[in-house]
Coordinates of N, CA and C and ligand atoms in Angstrom, one line a residue:
X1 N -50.6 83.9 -233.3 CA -51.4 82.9 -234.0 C -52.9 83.0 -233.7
X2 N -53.6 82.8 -234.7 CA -55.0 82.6 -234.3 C -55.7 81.8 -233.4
X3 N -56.4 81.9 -232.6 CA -57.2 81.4 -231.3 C -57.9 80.2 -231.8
X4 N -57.3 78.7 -232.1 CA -58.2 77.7 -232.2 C -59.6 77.6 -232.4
X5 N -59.8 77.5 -231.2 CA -61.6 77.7 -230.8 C -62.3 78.8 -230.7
X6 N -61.8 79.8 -231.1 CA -62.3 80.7 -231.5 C -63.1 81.3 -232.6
X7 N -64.1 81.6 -232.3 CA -65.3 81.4 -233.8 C -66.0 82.6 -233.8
X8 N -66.1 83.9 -234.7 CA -67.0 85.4 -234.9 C -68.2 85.1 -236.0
X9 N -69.0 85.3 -235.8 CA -69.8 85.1 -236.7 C -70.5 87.1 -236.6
X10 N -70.6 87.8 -238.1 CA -70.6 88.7 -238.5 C -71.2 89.1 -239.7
X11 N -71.8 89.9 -239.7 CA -73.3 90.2 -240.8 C -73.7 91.8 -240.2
X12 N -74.2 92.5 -241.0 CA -75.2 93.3 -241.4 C -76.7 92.8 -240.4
X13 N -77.6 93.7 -240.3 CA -78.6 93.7 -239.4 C -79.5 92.6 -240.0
X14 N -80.1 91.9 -239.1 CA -81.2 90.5 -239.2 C -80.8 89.8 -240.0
X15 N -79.8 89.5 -239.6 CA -78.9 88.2 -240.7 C -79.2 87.1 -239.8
X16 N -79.4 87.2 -238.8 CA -80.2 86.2 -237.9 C -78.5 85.2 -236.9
X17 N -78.0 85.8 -237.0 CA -76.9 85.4 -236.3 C -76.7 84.6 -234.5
X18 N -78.2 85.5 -234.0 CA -77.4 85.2 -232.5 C -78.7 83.6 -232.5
X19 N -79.6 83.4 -233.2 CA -79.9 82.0 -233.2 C -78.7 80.9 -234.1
X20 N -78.3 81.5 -234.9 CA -77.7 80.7 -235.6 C -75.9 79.9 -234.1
X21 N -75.6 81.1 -233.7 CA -74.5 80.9 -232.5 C -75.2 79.7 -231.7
X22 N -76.5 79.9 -231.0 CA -77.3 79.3 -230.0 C -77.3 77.9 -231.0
X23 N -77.3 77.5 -231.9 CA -77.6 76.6 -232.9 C -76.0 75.8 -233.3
X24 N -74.8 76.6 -233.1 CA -73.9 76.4 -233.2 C -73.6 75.7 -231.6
X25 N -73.2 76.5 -230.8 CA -72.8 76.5 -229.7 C -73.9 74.9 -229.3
X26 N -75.0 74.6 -229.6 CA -75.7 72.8 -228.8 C -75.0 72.2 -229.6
X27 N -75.0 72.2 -231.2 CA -73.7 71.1 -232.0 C -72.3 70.9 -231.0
X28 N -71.9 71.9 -230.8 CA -70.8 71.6 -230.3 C -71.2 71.2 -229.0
X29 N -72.0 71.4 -227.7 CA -72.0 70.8 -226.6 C -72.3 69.6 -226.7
X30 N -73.4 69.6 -227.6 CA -73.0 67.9 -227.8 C -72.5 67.2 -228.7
X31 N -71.4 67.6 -228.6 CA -70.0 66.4 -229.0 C -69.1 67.0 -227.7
X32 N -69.8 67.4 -226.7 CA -69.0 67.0 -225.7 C -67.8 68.8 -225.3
X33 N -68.0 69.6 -225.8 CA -66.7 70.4 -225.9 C -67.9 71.7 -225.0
X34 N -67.2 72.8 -224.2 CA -67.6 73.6 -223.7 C -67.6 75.1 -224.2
X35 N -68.4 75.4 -224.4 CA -68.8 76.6 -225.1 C -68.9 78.1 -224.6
X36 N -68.1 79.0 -225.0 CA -68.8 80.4 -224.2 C -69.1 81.0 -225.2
X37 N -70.4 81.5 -225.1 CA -71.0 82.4 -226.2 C -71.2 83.3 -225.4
X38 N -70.7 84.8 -226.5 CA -70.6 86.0 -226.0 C -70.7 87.2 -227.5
X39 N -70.9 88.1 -226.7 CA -71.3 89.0 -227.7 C -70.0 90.8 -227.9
X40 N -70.8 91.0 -229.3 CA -69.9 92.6 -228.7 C -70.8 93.5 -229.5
X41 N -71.1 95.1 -229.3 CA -70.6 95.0 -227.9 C -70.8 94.7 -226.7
X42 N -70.0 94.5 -226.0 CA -70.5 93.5 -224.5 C -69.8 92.5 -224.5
X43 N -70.4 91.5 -223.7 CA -69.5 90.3 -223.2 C -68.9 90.3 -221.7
X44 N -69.3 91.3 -221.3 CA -68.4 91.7 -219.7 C -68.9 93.5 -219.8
X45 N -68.9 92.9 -218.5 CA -69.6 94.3 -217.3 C -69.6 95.3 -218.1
X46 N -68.2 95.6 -218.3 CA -68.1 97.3 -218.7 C -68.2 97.6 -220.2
X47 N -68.1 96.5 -220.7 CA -68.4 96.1 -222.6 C -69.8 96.5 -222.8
X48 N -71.0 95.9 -221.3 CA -71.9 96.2 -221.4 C -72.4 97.6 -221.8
X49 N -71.9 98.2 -220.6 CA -72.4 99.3 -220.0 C -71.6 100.7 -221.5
X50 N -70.7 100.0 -222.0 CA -70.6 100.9 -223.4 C -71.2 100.6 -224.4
X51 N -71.6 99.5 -224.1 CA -72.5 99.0 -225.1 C -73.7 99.7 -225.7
X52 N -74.8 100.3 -224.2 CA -75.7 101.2 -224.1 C -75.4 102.4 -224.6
X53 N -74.1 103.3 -224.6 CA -73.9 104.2 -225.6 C -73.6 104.1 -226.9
X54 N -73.8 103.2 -227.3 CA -73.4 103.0 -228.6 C -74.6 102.3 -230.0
X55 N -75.6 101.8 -229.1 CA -76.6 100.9 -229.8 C -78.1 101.8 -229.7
X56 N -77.7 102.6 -228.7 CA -79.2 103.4 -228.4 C -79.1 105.1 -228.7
X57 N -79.7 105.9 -228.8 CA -79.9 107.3 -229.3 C -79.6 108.1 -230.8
X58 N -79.6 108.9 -230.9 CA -79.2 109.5 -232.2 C -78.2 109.0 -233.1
X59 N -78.8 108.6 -234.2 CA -77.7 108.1 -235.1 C -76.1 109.0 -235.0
X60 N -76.3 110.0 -235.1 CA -75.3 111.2 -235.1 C -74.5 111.4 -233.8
X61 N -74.8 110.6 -232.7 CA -74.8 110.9 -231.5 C -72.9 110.7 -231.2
X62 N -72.3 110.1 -232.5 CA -70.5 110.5 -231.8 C -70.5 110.5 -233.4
X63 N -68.8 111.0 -233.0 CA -68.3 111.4 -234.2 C -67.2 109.5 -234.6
X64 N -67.6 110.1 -235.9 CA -67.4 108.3 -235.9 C -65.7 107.8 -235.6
X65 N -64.6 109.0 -235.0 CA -63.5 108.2 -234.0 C -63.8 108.2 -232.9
X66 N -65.1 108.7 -232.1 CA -65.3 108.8 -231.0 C -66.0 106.8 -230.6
X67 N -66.7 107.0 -232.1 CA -67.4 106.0 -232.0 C -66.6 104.5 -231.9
X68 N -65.6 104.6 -233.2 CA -64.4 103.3 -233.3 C -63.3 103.3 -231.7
X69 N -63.7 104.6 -231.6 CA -62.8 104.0 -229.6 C -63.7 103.7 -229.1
X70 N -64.8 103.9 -228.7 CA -65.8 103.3 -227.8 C -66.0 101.7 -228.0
X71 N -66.3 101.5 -229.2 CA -66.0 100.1 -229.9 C -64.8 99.0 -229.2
X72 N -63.1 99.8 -229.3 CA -62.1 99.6 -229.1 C -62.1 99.3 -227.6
X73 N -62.9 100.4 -227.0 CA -62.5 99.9 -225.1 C -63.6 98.9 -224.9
X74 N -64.8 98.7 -225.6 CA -65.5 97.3 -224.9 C -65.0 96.3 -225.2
X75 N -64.6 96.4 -226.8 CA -63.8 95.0 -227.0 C -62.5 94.8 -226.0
X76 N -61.4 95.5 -225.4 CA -60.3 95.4 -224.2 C -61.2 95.0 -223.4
X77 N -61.9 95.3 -222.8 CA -62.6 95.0 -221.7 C -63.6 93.2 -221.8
X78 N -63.9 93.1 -223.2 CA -64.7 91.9 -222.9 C -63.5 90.9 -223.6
X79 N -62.4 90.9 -224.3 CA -60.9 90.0 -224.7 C -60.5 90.0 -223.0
X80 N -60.2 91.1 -222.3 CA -59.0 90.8 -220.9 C -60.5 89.8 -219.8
X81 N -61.5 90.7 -220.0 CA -62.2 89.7 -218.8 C -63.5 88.5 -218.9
X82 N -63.2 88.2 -220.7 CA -64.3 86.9 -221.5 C -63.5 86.3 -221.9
X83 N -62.8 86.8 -223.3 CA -62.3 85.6 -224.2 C -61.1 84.9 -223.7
X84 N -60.1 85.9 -223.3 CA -58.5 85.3 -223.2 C -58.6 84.5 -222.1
X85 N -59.9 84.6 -221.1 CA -59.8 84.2 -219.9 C -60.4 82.5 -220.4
X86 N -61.4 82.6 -221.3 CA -62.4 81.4 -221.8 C -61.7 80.3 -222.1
X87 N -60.7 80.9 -223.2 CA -59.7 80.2 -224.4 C -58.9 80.0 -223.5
X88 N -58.0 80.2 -222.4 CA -57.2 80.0 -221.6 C -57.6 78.5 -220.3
X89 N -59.1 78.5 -220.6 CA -59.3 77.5 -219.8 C -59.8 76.5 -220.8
X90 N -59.5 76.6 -222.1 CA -59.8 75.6 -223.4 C -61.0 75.5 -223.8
X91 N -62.2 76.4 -223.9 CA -63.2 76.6 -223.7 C -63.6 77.1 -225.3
X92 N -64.5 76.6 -226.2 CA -64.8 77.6 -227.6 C -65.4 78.7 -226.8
X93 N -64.8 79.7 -227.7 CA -65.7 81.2 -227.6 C -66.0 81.0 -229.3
X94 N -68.1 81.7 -228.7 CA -68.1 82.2 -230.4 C -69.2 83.3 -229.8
X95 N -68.3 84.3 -230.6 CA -68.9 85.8 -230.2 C -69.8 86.2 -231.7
X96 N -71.0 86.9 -230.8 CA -71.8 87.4 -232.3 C -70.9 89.1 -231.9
X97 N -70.1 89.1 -233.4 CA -69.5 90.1 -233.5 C -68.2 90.4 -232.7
X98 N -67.4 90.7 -233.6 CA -66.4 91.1 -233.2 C -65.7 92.2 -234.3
X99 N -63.8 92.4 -234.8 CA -63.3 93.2 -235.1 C -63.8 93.5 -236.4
X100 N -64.5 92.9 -237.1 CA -64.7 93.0 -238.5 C -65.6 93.6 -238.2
X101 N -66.7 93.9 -237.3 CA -68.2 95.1 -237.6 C -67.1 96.4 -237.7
X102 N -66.3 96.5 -236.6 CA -65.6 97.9 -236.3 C -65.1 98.0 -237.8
X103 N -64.8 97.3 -238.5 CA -63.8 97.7 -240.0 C -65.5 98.1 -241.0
X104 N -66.3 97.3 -241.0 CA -67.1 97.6 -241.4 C -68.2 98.3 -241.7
X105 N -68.7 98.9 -240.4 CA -69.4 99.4 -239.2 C -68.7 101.2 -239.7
X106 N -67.4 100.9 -238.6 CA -67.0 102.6 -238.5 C -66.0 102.5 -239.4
X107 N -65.9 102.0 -240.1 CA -64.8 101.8 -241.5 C -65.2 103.0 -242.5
X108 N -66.6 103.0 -242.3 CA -67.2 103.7 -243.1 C -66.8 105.7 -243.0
X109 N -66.8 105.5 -241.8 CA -66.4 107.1 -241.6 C -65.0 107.3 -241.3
X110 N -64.4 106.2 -240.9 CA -62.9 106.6 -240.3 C -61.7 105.7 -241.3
X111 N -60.7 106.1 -241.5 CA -59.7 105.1 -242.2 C -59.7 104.2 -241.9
X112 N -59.7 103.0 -242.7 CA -59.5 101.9 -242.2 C -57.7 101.9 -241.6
X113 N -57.0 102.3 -241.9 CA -55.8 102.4 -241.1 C -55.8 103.1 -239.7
X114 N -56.8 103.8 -239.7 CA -57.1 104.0 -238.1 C -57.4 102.8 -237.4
X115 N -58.6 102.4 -237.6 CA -59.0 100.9 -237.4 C -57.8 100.0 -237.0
X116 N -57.1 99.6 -238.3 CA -56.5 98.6 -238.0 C -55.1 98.8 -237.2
X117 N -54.9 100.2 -237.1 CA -53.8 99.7 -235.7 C -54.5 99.9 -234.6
X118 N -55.7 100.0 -234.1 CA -56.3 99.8 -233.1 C -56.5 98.2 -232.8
X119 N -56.6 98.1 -233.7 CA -57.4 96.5 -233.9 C -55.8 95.6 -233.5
X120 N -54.7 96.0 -234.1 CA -53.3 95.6 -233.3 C -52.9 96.0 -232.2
X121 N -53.2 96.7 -231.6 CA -52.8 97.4 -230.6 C -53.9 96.5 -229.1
X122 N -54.8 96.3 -229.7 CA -56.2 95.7 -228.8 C -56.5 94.3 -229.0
X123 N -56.1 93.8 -230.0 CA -56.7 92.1 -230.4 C -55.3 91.8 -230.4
X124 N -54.3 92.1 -230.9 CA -53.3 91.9 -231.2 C -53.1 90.0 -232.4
X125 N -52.6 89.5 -231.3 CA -52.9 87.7 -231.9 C -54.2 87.7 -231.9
X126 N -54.7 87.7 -230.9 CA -55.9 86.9 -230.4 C -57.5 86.8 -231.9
X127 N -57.0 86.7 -232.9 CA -58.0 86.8 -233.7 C -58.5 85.6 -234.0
X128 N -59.9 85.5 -234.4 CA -60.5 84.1 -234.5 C -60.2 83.3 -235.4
X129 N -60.2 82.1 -235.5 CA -60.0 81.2 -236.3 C -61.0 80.8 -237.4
X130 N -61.9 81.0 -237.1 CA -63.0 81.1 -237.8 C -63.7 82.2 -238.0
X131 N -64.2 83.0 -239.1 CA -65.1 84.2 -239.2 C -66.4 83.8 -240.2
X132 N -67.5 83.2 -239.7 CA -68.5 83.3 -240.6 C -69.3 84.4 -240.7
X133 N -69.4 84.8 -242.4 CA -70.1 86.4 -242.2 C -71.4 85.9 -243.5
X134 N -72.4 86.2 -242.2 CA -73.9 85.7 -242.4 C -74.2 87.1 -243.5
X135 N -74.4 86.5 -244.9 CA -74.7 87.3 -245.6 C -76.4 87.7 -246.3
X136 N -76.8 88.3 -246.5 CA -78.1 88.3 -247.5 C -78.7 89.8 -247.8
X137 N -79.7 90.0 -248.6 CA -80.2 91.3 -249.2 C -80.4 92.1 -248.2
X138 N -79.7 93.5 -248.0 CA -80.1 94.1 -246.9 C -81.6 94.6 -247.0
X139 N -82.3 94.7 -247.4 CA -84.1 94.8 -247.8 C -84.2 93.6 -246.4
X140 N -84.0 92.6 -246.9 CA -84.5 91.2 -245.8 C -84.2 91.4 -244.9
X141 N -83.0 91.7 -244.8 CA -82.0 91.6 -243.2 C -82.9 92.9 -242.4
X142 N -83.3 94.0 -243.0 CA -83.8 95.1 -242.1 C -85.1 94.7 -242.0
X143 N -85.9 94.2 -243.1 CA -87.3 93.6 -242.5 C -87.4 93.0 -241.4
X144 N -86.4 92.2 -241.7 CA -85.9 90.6 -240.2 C -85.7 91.4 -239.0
X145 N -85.0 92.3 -239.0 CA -84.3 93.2 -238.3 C -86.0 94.3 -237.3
X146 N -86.6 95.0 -238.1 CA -88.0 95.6 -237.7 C -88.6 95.0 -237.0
X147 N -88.9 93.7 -237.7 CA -90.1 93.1 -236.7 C -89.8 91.9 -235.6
X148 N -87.7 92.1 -235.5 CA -87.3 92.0 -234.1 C -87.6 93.1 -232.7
X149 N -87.6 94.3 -233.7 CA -87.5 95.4 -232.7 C -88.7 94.9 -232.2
X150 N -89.8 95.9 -232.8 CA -91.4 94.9 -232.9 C -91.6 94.0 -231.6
X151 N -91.0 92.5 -231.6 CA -91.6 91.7 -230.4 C -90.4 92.3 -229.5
X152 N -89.0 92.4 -229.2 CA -88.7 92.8 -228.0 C -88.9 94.3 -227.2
X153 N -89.1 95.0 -228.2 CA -89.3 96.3 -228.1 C -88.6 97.1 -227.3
X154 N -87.4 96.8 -227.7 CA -85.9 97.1 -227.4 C -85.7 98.3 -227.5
X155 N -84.5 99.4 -227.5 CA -84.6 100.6 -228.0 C -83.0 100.8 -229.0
X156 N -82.7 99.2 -228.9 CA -81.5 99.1 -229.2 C -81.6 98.6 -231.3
X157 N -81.4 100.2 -231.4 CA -81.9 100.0 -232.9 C -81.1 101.5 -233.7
X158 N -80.1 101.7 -232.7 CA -79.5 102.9 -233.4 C -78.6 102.8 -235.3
X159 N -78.3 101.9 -235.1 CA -77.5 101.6 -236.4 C -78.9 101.1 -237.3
X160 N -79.6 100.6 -237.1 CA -80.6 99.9 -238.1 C -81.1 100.9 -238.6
X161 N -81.1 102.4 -238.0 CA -82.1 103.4 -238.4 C -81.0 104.3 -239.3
X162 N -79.8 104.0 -239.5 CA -78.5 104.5 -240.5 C -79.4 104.4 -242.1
X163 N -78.8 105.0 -242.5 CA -79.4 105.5 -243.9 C -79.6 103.8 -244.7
X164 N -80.0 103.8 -246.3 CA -79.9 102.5 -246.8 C -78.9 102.6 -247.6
X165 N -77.8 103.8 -247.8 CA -76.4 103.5 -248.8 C -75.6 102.8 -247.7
X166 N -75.9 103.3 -246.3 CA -74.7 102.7 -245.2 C -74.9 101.2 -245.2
X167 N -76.1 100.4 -245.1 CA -76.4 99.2 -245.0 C -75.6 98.5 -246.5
X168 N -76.3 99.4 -247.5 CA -75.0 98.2 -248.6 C -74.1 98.8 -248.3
X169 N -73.2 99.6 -248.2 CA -71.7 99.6 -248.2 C -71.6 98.4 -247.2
X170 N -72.1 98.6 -246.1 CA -72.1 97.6 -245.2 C -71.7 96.0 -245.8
X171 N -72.7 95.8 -246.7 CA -72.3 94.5 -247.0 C -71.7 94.7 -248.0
X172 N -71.4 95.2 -248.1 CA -70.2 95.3 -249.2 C -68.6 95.5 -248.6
X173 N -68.5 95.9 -247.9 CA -67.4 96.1 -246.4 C -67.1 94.4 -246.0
X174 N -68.4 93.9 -245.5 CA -67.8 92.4 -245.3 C -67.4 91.8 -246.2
X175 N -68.4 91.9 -247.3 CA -67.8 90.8 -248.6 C -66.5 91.0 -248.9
X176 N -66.1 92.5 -248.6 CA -64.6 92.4 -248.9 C -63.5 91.9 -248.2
X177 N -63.5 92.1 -246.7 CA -62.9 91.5 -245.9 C -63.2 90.1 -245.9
X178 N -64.1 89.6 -246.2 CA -63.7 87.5 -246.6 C -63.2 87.4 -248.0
X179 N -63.1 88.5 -249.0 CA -62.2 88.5 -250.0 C -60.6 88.0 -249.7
X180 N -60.2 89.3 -248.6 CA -58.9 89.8 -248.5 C -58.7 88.5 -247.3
X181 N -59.4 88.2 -246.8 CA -58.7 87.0 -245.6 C -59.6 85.7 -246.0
X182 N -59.6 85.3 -246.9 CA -60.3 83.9 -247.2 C -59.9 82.5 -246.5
X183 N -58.8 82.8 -245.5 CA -58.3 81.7 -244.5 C -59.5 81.6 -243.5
X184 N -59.4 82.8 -243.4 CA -60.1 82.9 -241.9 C -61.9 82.8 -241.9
X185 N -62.2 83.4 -243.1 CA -63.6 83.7 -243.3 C -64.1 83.1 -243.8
X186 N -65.3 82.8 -244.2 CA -66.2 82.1 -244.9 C -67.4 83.2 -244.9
X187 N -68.2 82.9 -246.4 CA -69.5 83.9 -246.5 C -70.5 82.8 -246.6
X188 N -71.2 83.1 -245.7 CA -72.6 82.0 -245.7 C -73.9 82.4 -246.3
X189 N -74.5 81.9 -247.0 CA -75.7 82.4 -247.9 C -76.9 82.6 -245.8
X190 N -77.4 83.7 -245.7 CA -78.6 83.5 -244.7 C -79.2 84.1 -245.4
X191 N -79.9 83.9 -246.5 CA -81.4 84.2 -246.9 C -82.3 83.1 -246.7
X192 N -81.6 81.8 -246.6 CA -82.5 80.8 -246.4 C -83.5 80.6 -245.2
X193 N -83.7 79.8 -245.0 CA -84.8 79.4 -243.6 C -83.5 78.9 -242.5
X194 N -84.0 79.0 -241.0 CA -82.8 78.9 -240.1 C -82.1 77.5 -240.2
X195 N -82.8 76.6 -240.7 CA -82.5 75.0 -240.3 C -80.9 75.0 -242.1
X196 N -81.2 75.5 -243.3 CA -80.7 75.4 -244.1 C -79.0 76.1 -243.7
X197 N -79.2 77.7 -243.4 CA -78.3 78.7 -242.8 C -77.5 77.8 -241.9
X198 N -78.1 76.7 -240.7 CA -77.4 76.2 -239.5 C -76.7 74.9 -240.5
X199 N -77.3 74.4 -241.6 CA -76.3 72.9 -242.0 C -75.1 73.8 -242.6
X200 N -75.3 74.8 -243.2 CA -74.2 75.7 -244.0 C -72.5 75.7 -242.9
X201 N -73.4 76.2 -242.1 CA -72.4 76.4 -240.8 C -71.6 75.5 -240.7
X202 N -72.6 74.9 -239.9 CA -71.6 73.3 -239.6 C -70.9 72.7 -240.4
X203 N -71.3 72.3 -241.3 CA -70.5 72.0 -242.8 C -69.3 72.9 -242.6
X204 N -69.3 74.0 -242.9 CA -67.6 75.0 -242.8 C -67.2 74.6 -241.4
X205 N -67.6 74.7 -240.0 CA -67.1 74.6 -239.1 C -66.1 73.2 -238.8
X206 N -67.0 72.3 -239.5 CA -66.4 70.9 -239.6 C -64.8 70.7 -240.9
X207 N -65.3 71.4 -241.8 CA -64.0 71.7 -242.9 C -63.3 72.3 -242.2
X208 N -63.5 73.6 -241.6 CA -62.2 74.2 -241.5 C -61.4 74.1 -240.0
X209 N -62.4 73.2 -239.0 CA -61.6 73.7 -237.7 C -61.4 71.8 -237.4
X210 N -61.5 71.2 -238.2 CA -61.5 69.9 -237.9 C -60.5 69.2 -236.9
X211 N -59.1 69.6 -237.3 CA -58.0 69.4 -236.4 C -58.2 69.6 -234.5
X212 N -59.0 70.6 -234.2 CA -59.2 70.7 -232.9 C -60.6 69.8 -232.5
X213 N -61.9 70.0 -233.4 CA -62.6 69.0 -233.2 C -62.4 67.7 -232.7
X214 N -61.5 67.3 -233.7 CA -61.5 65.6 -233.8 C -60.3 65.3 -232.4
X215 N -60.0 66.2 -232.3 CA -58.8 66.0 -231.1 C -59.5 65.7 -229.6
X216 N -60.8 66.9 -230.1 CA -61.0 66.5 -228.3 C -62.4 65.5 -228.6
X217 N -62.5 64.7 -229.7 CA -63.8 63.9 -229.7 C -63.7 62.1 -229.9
X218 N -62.5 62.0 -229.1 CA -62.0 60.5 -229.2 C -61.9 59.9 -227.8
Ligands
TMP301 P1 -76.2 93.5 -232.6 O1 -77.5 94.1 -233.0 O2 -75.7 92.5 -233.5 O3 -76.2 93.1 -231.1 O4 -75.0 94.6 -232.6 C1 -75.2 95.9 -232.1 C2 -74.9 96.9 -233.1 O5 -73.6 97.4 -233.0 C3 -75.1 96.5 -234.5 O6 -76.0 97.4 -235.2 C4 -73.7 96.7 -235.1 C5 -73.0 97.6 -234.2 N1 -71.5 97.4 -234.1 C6 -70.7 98.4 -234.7 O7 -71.1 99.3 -235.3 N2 -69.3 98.2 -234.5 C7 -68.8 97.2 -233.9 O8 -67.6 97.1 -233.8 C8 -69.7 96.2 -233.3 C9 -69.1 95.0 -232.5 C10 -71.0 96.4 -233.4

């Protein structure tokens, strides 16, 4: 069964996601409920530390099954020592990113049937209950995306520098997957300004996860 409090939020580059989480995650603290925000890849020590092979050097730098396992062992590593541990102490998890980049992401080069018995084999139940996938023109999202790199001057920009057919299939990859699971997903317009994108949110978070909300806000 799907993870209650469990919440992925998922997009294509500079969709502006990890403010929108930080924007999610104070809504919910204050109504009282405890929050772990976490990310992938990463989320825990060794999620990290694959993390850095994966987001930095040559676009070409694995072959893209080399790439969907590397993906596969940070996620085991940040599920056995973040989420299952979080949600087990009743805690919302809302991770920026989770299984849906990997279908999306390395969907592109590898079968999605590869993918998804990995994705059984490693998430098994534990999938979120909520999937918002922050959508908008990839033109914006890489602009937004640039003149992130720009102020932090990160070096973590390996995928943004992927060709521009990869970026739309990209979103075209998610729109399909909130096609095929419309329970679980929602597509949120983020071309707007941050304050519009965050009422969007809330608005679905309150529709669809209401039953556990209202349980722990009485
Ligand atoms: P971030 O920029 O949202 O922190 O994500 C790091 C990059 O990792 C992003 O460009 C998308 C990519 N990614 C995948 O390609 N597959 C995955 O399964 C995940 C979780 C991320």
């Amino acid at each position: 069964m799907a993870q209650a409090r469990f919440i992925t939020l998922e997009g294509g580059e500079g969709a502006g996601k990890s403010t929108q989480i930080q924007l999610l995650a104070e809504k919910l603290r204050a109504r009282g409920e405890t929050v772990c925000v976490t990310r992938e890849p990463g989320g825990a020590a060794g999620a990290e530390a694959i993390r850095q092979l994966l987001v930095t050097g040559e676009t070409t730098r694995w072959s893209a099954k080399t790439e969907a396992l590397l993906h596969f062992a940070a996620r085991a590593d940040h599920l056995e020592r973040t989420i299952r541990p979080a949600l087990a102490r009743g805690e919302w998890v809302i991770s920026d990113r989770f299984v849906d980049s990997t279908l999306a992401y390395q969907g592109q080069g590898v079968g999605l049937e590869f993918i998804n018995e990995l994705k059984e084999m490693v998430v098994g139940a534990d999938m979120p209950a909520l999937t918002l996938i922050l959508d908008l023109p990839v033109e914006q999202g890489l602009a937004r995306a640039k003149s992130r790199q720009g102020q932090d001057n990160s070096a973590e920009d390996r995928y943004e520098r992927m060709d521009r057919a990869f970026h739309e299939n990209l979103r075209q990859a998610f729109l399909n997957i909130a096609k095929n699971e419309p329970e679980r997903c929602a597509v949120i317009d983020a071309s707007g300004d941050p304050a519009a994108v965050a009422t969007a949110i809330w608005q679905t978070v309150e529709q669809r996860l209401t039953p556990p909300l209202s349980r722990n806000c009485h």
